[in-house]
């Protein structure tokens, strides 16, 4: 596989600052209740790890794996659960933790699916809100960065499974 042409977009310092801000906001919003963080695999694995440590409220963590069909850079809107949650969410305060919202199809399907399990509250925290390509109306309660468009890799985000381990987030050039 040929190397991609990458341009630095968000440095690890900037990411750490935004993650801490999100952690502070969430801690303020849930001073006493126990939060259930639902990480969406695989892209959010690093974000969940850092966000969980930035939240001071009591919390538990679970993961869900969603398969969204389409090309490597474009989601089709057809979504299926590959690995379900292990914990029940009924009457819990749940926050979905997603790496990036693009068309919004993945998150919309997951949100509606979890809502049917009757959590006490259900919110969305996304590291990156790619605002320019939304196809469904879905509202994120906590947003790290807003990005109009562009394909990005690093800090959990992949291109064909690669580049997830880059500490900074980079824009893929020429796409
Ligand atoms: P959506 O269903 O179109 O909102 O797509 C969301 C999913 O597509 C994310 O959870 C990512 O896995 C993937 N995705 C969307 N944009 C990017 C990107 O710029 N880089 C890497 N993955 C992306
Ligand atoms: Mg993802």
PDB file of N, CA and C in Angstrom, residues 92-158:
ATOM      1  N   UNK A  92     -30.030   3.940  32.965  1.00  0.00           N
ATOM      2  CA  UNK A  92     -28.684   4.462  33.170  1.00  0.00           C
ATOM      3  C   UNK A  92     -28.501   5.763  32.400  1.00  0.00           C
ATOM      4  N   UNK A  93     -27.505   6.545  32.826  1.00  0.00           N
ATOM      5  CA  UNK A  93     -27.144   7.772  32.118  1.00  0.00           C
ATOM      6  C   UNK A  93     -26.023   7.432  31.144  1.00  0.00           C
ATOM      7  N   UNK A  94     -26.410   7.360  29.866  1.00  0.00           N
ATOM      8  CA  UNK A  94     -25.511   6.829  28.845  1.00  0.00           C
ATOM      9  C   UNK A  94     -24.975   7.961  27.973  1.00  0.00           C
ATOM     10  N   UNK A  95     -23.677   7.904  27.690  1.00  0.00           N
ATOM     11  CA  UNK A  95     -23.073   8.811  26.708  1.00  0.00           C
ATOM     12  C   UNK A  95     -22.387   7.965  25.642  1.00  0.00           C
ATOM     13  N   UNK A  96     -22.823   8.130  24.403  1.00  0.00           N
ATOM     14  CA  UNK A  96     -22.164   7.471  23.270  1.00  0.00           C
ATOM     15  C   UNK A  96     -20.905   8.262  22.948  1.00  0.00           C
ATOM     16  N   UNK A  97     -19.770   7.566  22.847  1.00  0.00           N
ATOM     17  CA  UNK A  97     -18.496   8.234  22.553  1.00  0.00           C
ATOM     18  C   UNK A  97     -18.031   7.789  21.172  1.00  0.00           C
ATOM     19  N   UNK A  98     -18.042   8.742  20.244  1.00  0.00           N
ATOM     20  CA  UNK A  98     -17.754   8.426  18.840  1.00  0.00           C
ATOM     21  C   UNK A  98     -16.524   9.223  18.402  1.00  0.00           C
ATOM     22  N   UNK A  99     -15.760   8.663  17.492  1.00  0.00           N
ATOM     23  CA  UNK A  99     -14.591   9.385  16.985  1.00  0.00           C
ATOM     24  C   UNK A  99     -14.996  10.554  16.096  1.00  0.00           C
ATOM     25  N   UNK A 100     -15.881  10.287  15.130  1.00  0.00           N
ATOM     26  CA  UNK A 100     -16.198  11.310  14.139  1.00  0.00           C
ATOM     27  C   UNK A 100     -17.605  11.089  13.602  1.00  0.00           C
ATOM     28  N   UNK A 101     -18.337  12.167  13.424  1.00  0.00           N
ATOM     29  CA  UNK A 101     -19.651  12.096  12.785  1.00  0.00           C
ATOM     30  C   UNK A 101     -19.531  12.709  11.412  1.00  0.00           C
ATOM     31  N   UNK A 102     -19.867  11.921  10.396  1.00  0.00           N
ATOM     32  CA  UNK A 102     -19.725  12.376   9.015  1.00  0.00           C
ATOM     33  C   UNK A 102     -21.128  12.542   8.417  1.00  0.00           C
ATOM     34  N   UNK A 103     -21.645  11.547   7.713  1.00  0.00           N
ATOM     35  CA  UNK A 103     -23.018  11.648   7.206  1.00  0.00           C
ATOM     36  C   UNK A 103     -24.018  11.632   8.363  1.00  0.00           C
ATOM     37  N   UNK A 104     -23.637  10.976   9.466  1.00  0.00           N
ATOM     38  CA  UNK A 104     -24.511  10.862  10.631  1.00  0.00           C
ATOM     39  C   UNK A 104     -25.291   9.555  10.674  1.00  0.00           C
ATOM     40  N   UNK A 105     -25.205   8.744   9.630  1.00  0.00           N
ATOM     41  CA  UNK A 105     -25.989   7.501   9.579  1.00  0.00           C
ATOM     42  C   UNK A 105     -25.631   6.537  10.697  1.00  0.00           C
ATOM     43  N   UNK A 106     -24.323   6.351  10.934  1.00  0.00           N
ATOM     44  CA  UNK A 106     -23.879   5.404  11.952  1.00  0.00           C
ATOM     45  C   UNK A 106     -24.455   5.788  13.314  1.00  0.00           C
ATOM     46  N   UNK A 107     -24.295   7.052  13.647  1.00  0.00           N
ATOM     47  CA  UNK A 107     -24.718   7.524  14.957  1.00  0.00           C
ATOM     48  C   UNK A 107     -26.229   7.522  15.095  1.00  0.00           C
ATOM     49  N   UNK A 108     -26.933   7.886  14.052  1.00  0.00           N
ATOM     50  CA  UNK A 108     -28.393   7.908  14.110  1.00  0.00           C
ATOM     51  C   UNK A 108     -28.938   6.507  14.384  1.00  0.00           C
ATOM     52  N   UNK A 109     -28.391   5.504  13.682  1.00  0.00           N
ATOM     53  CA  UNK A 109     -28.858   4.130  13.888  1.00  0.00           C
ATOM     54  C   UNK A 109     -28.564   3.675  15.305  1.00  0.00           C
ATOM     55  N   UNK A 110     -27.336   3.942  15.769  1.00  0.00           N
ATOM     56  CA  UNK A 110     -26.949   3.510  17.116  1.00  0.00           C
ATOM     57  C   UNK A 110     -27.798   4.222  18.168  1.00  0.00           C
ATOM     58  N   UNK A 111     -28.009   5.514  17.977  1.00  0.00           N
ATOM     59  CA  UNK A 111     -28.787   6.300  18.934  1.00  0.00           C
ATOM     60  C   UNK A 111     -30.190   5.719  19.070  1.00  0.00           C
ATOM     61  N   UNK A 112     -30.842   5.455  17.939  1.00  0.00           N
ATOM     62  CA  UNK A 112     -32.215   4.942  17.979  1.00  0.00           C
ATOM     63  C   UNK A 112     -32.263   3.539  18.576  1.00  0.00           C
ATOM     64  N   UNK A 113     -31.239   2.750  18.297  1.00  0.00           N
ATOM     65  CA  UNK A 113     -31.192   1.408  18.849  1.00  0.00           C
ATOM     66  C   UNK A 113     -31.047   1.437  20.375  1.00  0.00           C
ATOM     67  N   UNK A 114     -30.162   2.306  20.872  1.00  0.00           N
ATOM     68  CA  UNK A 114     -29.958   2.374  22.319  1.00  0.00           C
ATOM     69  C   UNK A 114     -31.157   3.001  23.023  1.00  0.00           C
ATOM     70  N   UNK A 115     -31.828   3.938  22.348  1.00  0.00           N
ATOM     71  CA  UNK A 115     -33.005   4.583  22.930  1.00  0.00           C
ATOM     72  C   UNK A 115     -34.095   3.566  23.239  1.00  0.00           C
ATOM     73  N   UNK A 116     -34.217   2.543  22.393  1.00  0.00           N
ATOM     74  CA  UNK A 116     -35.246   1.518  22.603  1.00  0.00           C
ATOM     75  C   UNK A 116     -34.980   0.678  23.853  1.00  0.00           C
ATOM     76  N   UNK A 117     -33.750   0.754  24.386  1.00  0.00           N
ATOM     77  CA  UNK A 117     -33.422   0.013  25.620  1.00  0.00           C
ATOM     78  C   UNK A 117     -33.703   0.835  26.875  1.00  0.00           C
ATOM     79  N   UNK A 118     -34.315   1.985  26.694  1.00  0.00           N
ATOM     80  CA  UNK A 118     -34.824   2.820  27.789  1.00  0.00           C
ATOM     81  C   UNK A 118     -33.775   3.285  28.799  1.00  0.00           C
ATOM     82  N   UNK A 119     -32.701   3.912  28.334  1.00  0.00           N
ATOM     83  CA  UNK A 119     -31.773   4.537  29.285  1.00  0.00           C
ATOM     84  C   UNK A 119     -32.474   5.717  29.968  1.00  0.00           C
ATOM     85  N   UNK A 120     -31.974   6.121  31.137  1.00  0.00           N
ATOM     86  CA  UNK A 120     -32.561   7.312  31.779  1.00  0.00           C
ATOM     87  C   UNK A 120     -32.257   8.554  30.945  1.00  0.00           C
ATOM     88  N   UNK A 121     -31.026   8.621  30.436  1.00  0.00           N
ATOM     89  CA  UNK A 121     -30.673   9.713  29.527  1.00  0.00           C
ATOM     90  C   UNK A 121     -29.694   9.161  28.503  1.00  0.00           C
ATOM     91  N   UNK A 122     -29.673   9.779  27.342  1.00  0.00           N
ATOM     92  CA  UNK A 122     -28.794   9.319  26.261  1.00  0.00           C
ATOM     93  C   UNK A 122     -28.215  10.537  25.555  1.00  0.00           C
ATOM     94  N   UNK A 123     -26.897  10.695  25.666  1.00  0.00           N
ATOM     95  CA  UNK A 123     -26.244  11.830  25.016  1.00  0.00           C
ATOM     96  C   UNK A 123     -25.140  11.331  24.097  1.00  0.00           C
ATOM     97  N   UNK A 124     -24.621  12.257  23.292  1.00  0.00           N
ATOM     98  CA  UNK A 124     -23.585  11.922  22.319  1.00  0.00           C
ATOM     99  C   UNK A 124     -22.383  12.832  22.519  1.00  0.00           C
ATOM    100  N   UNK A 125     -21.206  12.209  22.582  1.00  0.00           N
ATOM    101  CA  UNK A 125     -19.955  12.967  22.642  1.00  0.00           C
ATOM    102  C   UNK A 125     -19.108  12.530  21.454  1.00  0.00           C
ATOM    103  N   UNK A 126     -18.774  13.473  20.587  1.00  0.00           N
ATOM    104  CA  UNK A 126     -17.944  13.128  19.441  1.00  0.00           C
ATOM    105  C   UNK A 126     -16.688  13.983  19.425  1.00  0.00           C
ATOM    106  N   UNK A 127     -15.566  13.371  19.127  1.00  0.00           N
ATOM    107  CA  UNK A 127     -14.329  14.147  19.088  1.00  0.00           C
ATOM    108  C   UNK A 127     -14.360  15.132  17.928  1.00  0.00           C
ATOM    109  N   UNK A 128     -14.823  14.667  16.764  1.00  0.00           N
ATOM    110  CA  UNK A 128     -14.841  15.526  15.574  1.00  0.00           C
ATOM    111  C   UNK A 128     -16.216  15.501  14.934  1.00  0.00           C
ATOM    112  N   UNK A 129     -16.745  16.681  14.721  1.00  0.00           N
ATOM    113  CA  UNK A 129     -18.024  16.821  14.037  1.00  0.00           C
ATOM    114  C   UNK A 129     -17.730  17.342  12.639  1.00  0.00           C
ATOM    115  N   UNK A 130     -17.856  16.441  11.657  1.00  0.00           N
ATOM    116  CA  UNK A 130     -17.617  16.842  10.265  1.00  0.00           C
ATOM    117  C   UNK A 130     -18.927  17.419   9.744  1.00  0.00           C
ATOM    118  N   UNK A 131     -19.041  18.731   9.815  1.00  0.00           N
ATOM    119  CA  UNK A 131     -20.346  19.385   9.691  1.00  0.00           C
ATOM    120  C   UNK A 131     -20.865  19.444   8.258  1.00  0.00           C
ATOM    121  N   UNK A 132     -19.969  19.453   7.285  1.00  0.00           N
ATOM    122  CA  UNK A 132     -20.373  19.753   5.915  1.00  0.00           C
ATOM    123  C   UNK A 132     -21.027  18.617   5.165  1.00  0.00           C
ATOM    124  N   UNK A 133     -21.009  17.409   5.734  1.00  0.00           N
ATOM    125  CA  UNK A 133     -21.473  16.268   4.958  1.00  0.00           C
ATOM    126  C   UNK A 133     -22.644  15.531   5.624  1.00  0.00           C
ATOM    127  N   UNK A 134     -23.326  16.236   6.541  1.00  0.00           N
ATOM    128  CA  UNK A 134     -24.406  15.584   7.275  1.00  0.00           C
ATOM    129  C   UNK A 134     -25.580  15.269   6.352  1.00  0.00           C
ATOM    130  N   UNK A 135     -26.102  14.066   6.452  1.00  0.00           N
ATOM    131  CA  UNK A 135     -27.260  13.656   5.638  1.00  0.00           C
ATOM    132  C   UNK A 135     -28.501  13.436   6.484  1.00  0.00           C
ATOM    133  N   UNK A 136     -28.310  13.286   7.807  1.00  0.00           N
ATOM    134  CA  UNK A 136     -29.454  13.141   8.709  1.00  0.00           C
ATOM    135  C   UNK A 136     -29.244  14.130   9.848  1.00  0.00           C
ATOM    136  N   UNK A 137     -30.334  14.550  10.484  1.00  0.00           N
ATOM    137  CA  UNK A 137     -30.147  15.518  11.567  1.00  0.00           C
ATOM    138  C   UNK A 137     -29.902  14.755  12.858  1.00  0.00           C
ATOM    139  N   UNK A 138     -28.691  14.890  13.360  1.00  0.00           N
ATOM    140  CA  UNK A 138     -28.326  14.236  14.615  1.00  0.00           C
ATOM    141  C   UNK A 138     -27.497  15.236  15.390  1.00  0.00           C
ATOM    142  N   UNK A 139     -27.854  15.402  16.670  1.00  0.00           N
ATOM    143  CA  UNK A 139     -27.232  16.452  17.462  1.00  0.00           C
ATOM    144  C   UNK A 139     -26.231  15.857  18.452  1.00  0.00           C
ATOM    145  N   UNK A 140     -24.986  16.329  18.409  1.00  0.00           N
ATOM    146  CA  UNK A 140     -24.000  15.901  19.394  1.00  0.00           C
ATOM    147  C   UNK A 140     -23.997  16.886  20.562  1.00  0.00           C
ATOM    148  N   UNK A 141     -24.105  16.333  21.784  1.00  0.00           N
ATOM    149  CA  UNK A 141     -24.149  17.192  22.973  1.00  0.00           C
ATOM    150  C   UNK A 141     -22.770  17.723  23.328  1.00  0.00           C
ATOM    151  N   UNK A 142     -21.731  16.957  23.042  1.00  0.00           N
ATOM    152  CA  UNK A 142     -20.349  17.354  23.347  1.00  0.00           C
ATOM    153  C   UNK A 142     -19.499  17.154  22.093  1.00  0.00           C
ATOM    154  N   UNK A 143     -18.827  18.211  21.657  1.00  0.00           N
ATOM    155  CA  UNK A 143     -18.034  18.166  20.422  1.00  0.00           C
ATOM    156  C   UNK A 143     -16.626  18.688  20.696  1.00  0.00           C
ATOM    157  N   UNK A 144     -15.613  17.900  20.308  1.00  0.00           N
ATOM    158  CA  UNK A 144     -14.234  18.350  20.449  1.00  0.00           C
ATOM    159  C   UNK A 144     -13.867  19.379  19.396  1.00  0.00           C
ATOM    160  N   UNK A 145     -13.929  18.986  18.143  1.00  0.00           N
ATOM    161  CA  UNK A 145     -13.558  19.861  17.022  1.00  0.00           C
ATOM    162  C   UNK A 145     -14.664  19.831  15.976  1.00  0.00           C
ATOM    163  N   UNK A 146     -14.898  20.985  15.337  1.00  0.00           N
ATOM    164  CA  UNK A 146     -15.782  21.032  14.169  1.00  0.00           C
ATOM    165  C   UNK A 146     -14.932  21.165  12.925  1.00  0.00           C
ATOM    166  N   UNK A 147     -15.220  20.325  11.942  1.00  0.00           N
ATOM    167  CA  UNK A 147     -14.440  20.311  10.707  1.00  0.00           C
ATOM    168  C   UNK A 147     -15.418  20.334   9.538  1.00  0.00           C
ATOM    169  N   UNK A 148     -15.312  21.314   8.631  1.00  0.00           N
ATOM    170  CA  UNK A 148     -16.264  21.387   7.520  1.00  0.00           C
ATOM    171  C   UNK A 148     -16.199  20.146   6.624  1.00  0.00           C
ATOM    172  N   UNK A 149     -14.996  19.732   6.257  1.00  0.00           N
ATOM    173  CA  UNK A 149     -14.874  18.581   5.358  1.00  0.00           C
ATOM    174  C   UNK A 149     -13.440  18.075   5.378  1.00  0.00           C
ATOM    175  N   UNK A 150     -13.169  17.036   4.633  1.00  0.00           N
ATOM    176  CA  UNK A 150     -11.828  16.474   4.552  1.00  0.00           C
ATOM    177  C   UNK A 150     -11.788  15.109   5.207  1.00  0.00           C
ATOM    178  N   UNK A 151     -10.878  14.251   4.739  1.00  0.00           N
ATOM    179  CA  UNK A 151     -10.716  12.927   5.335  1.00  0.00           C
ATOM    180  C   UNK A 151      -9.498  12.944   6.239  1.00  0.00           C
ATOM    181  N   UNK A 152      -9.644  12.475   7.479  1.00  0.00           N
ATOM    182  CA  UNK A 152      -8.573  12.575   8.465  1.00  0.00           C
ATOM    183  C   UNK A 152      -8.214  11.214   9.044  1.00  0.00           C
ATOM    184  N   UNK A 153      -6.969  11.113   9.503  1.00  0.00           N
ATOM    185  CA  UNK A 153      -6.475   9.879  10.127  1.00  0.00           C
ATOM    186  C   UNK A 153      -5.677  10.224  11.381  1.00  0.00           C
ATOM    187  N   UNK A 154      -5.488   9.212  12.225  1.00  0.00           N
ATOM    188  CA  UNK A 154      -4.696   9.370  13.444  1.00  0.00           C
ATOM    189  C   UNK A 154      -5.571   9.410  14.681  1.00  0.00           C
ATOM    190  N   UNK A 155      -4.958   9.179  15.857  1.00  0.00           N
ATOM    191  CA  UNK A 155      -5.677   9.186  17.136  1.00  0.00           C
ATOM    192  C   UNK A 155      -6.919   8.282  17.047  1.00  0.00           C
ATOM    193  N   UNK A 156      -6.742   7.098  16.510  1.00  0.00           N
ATOM    194  CA  UNK A 156      -7.834   6.128  16.417  1.00  0.00           C
ATOM    195  C   UNK A 156      -8.488   6.053  15.049  1.00  0.00           C
ATOM    196  N   UNK A 157      -8.403   7.148  14.305  1.00  0.00           N
ATOM    197  CA  UNK A 157      -9.058   7.193  12.985  1.00  0.00           C
ATOM    198  C   UNK A 157      -8.186   6.533  11.931  1.00  0.00           C
ATOM    199  N   UNK A 158      -8.810   5.744  11.070  1.00  0.00           N
ATOM    200  CA  UNK A 158      -8.049   4.938  10.115  1.00  0.00           C
ATOM    201  C   UNK A 158      -8.350   5.286   8.670  1.00  0.00           C
TER     202      UNK A 158
END
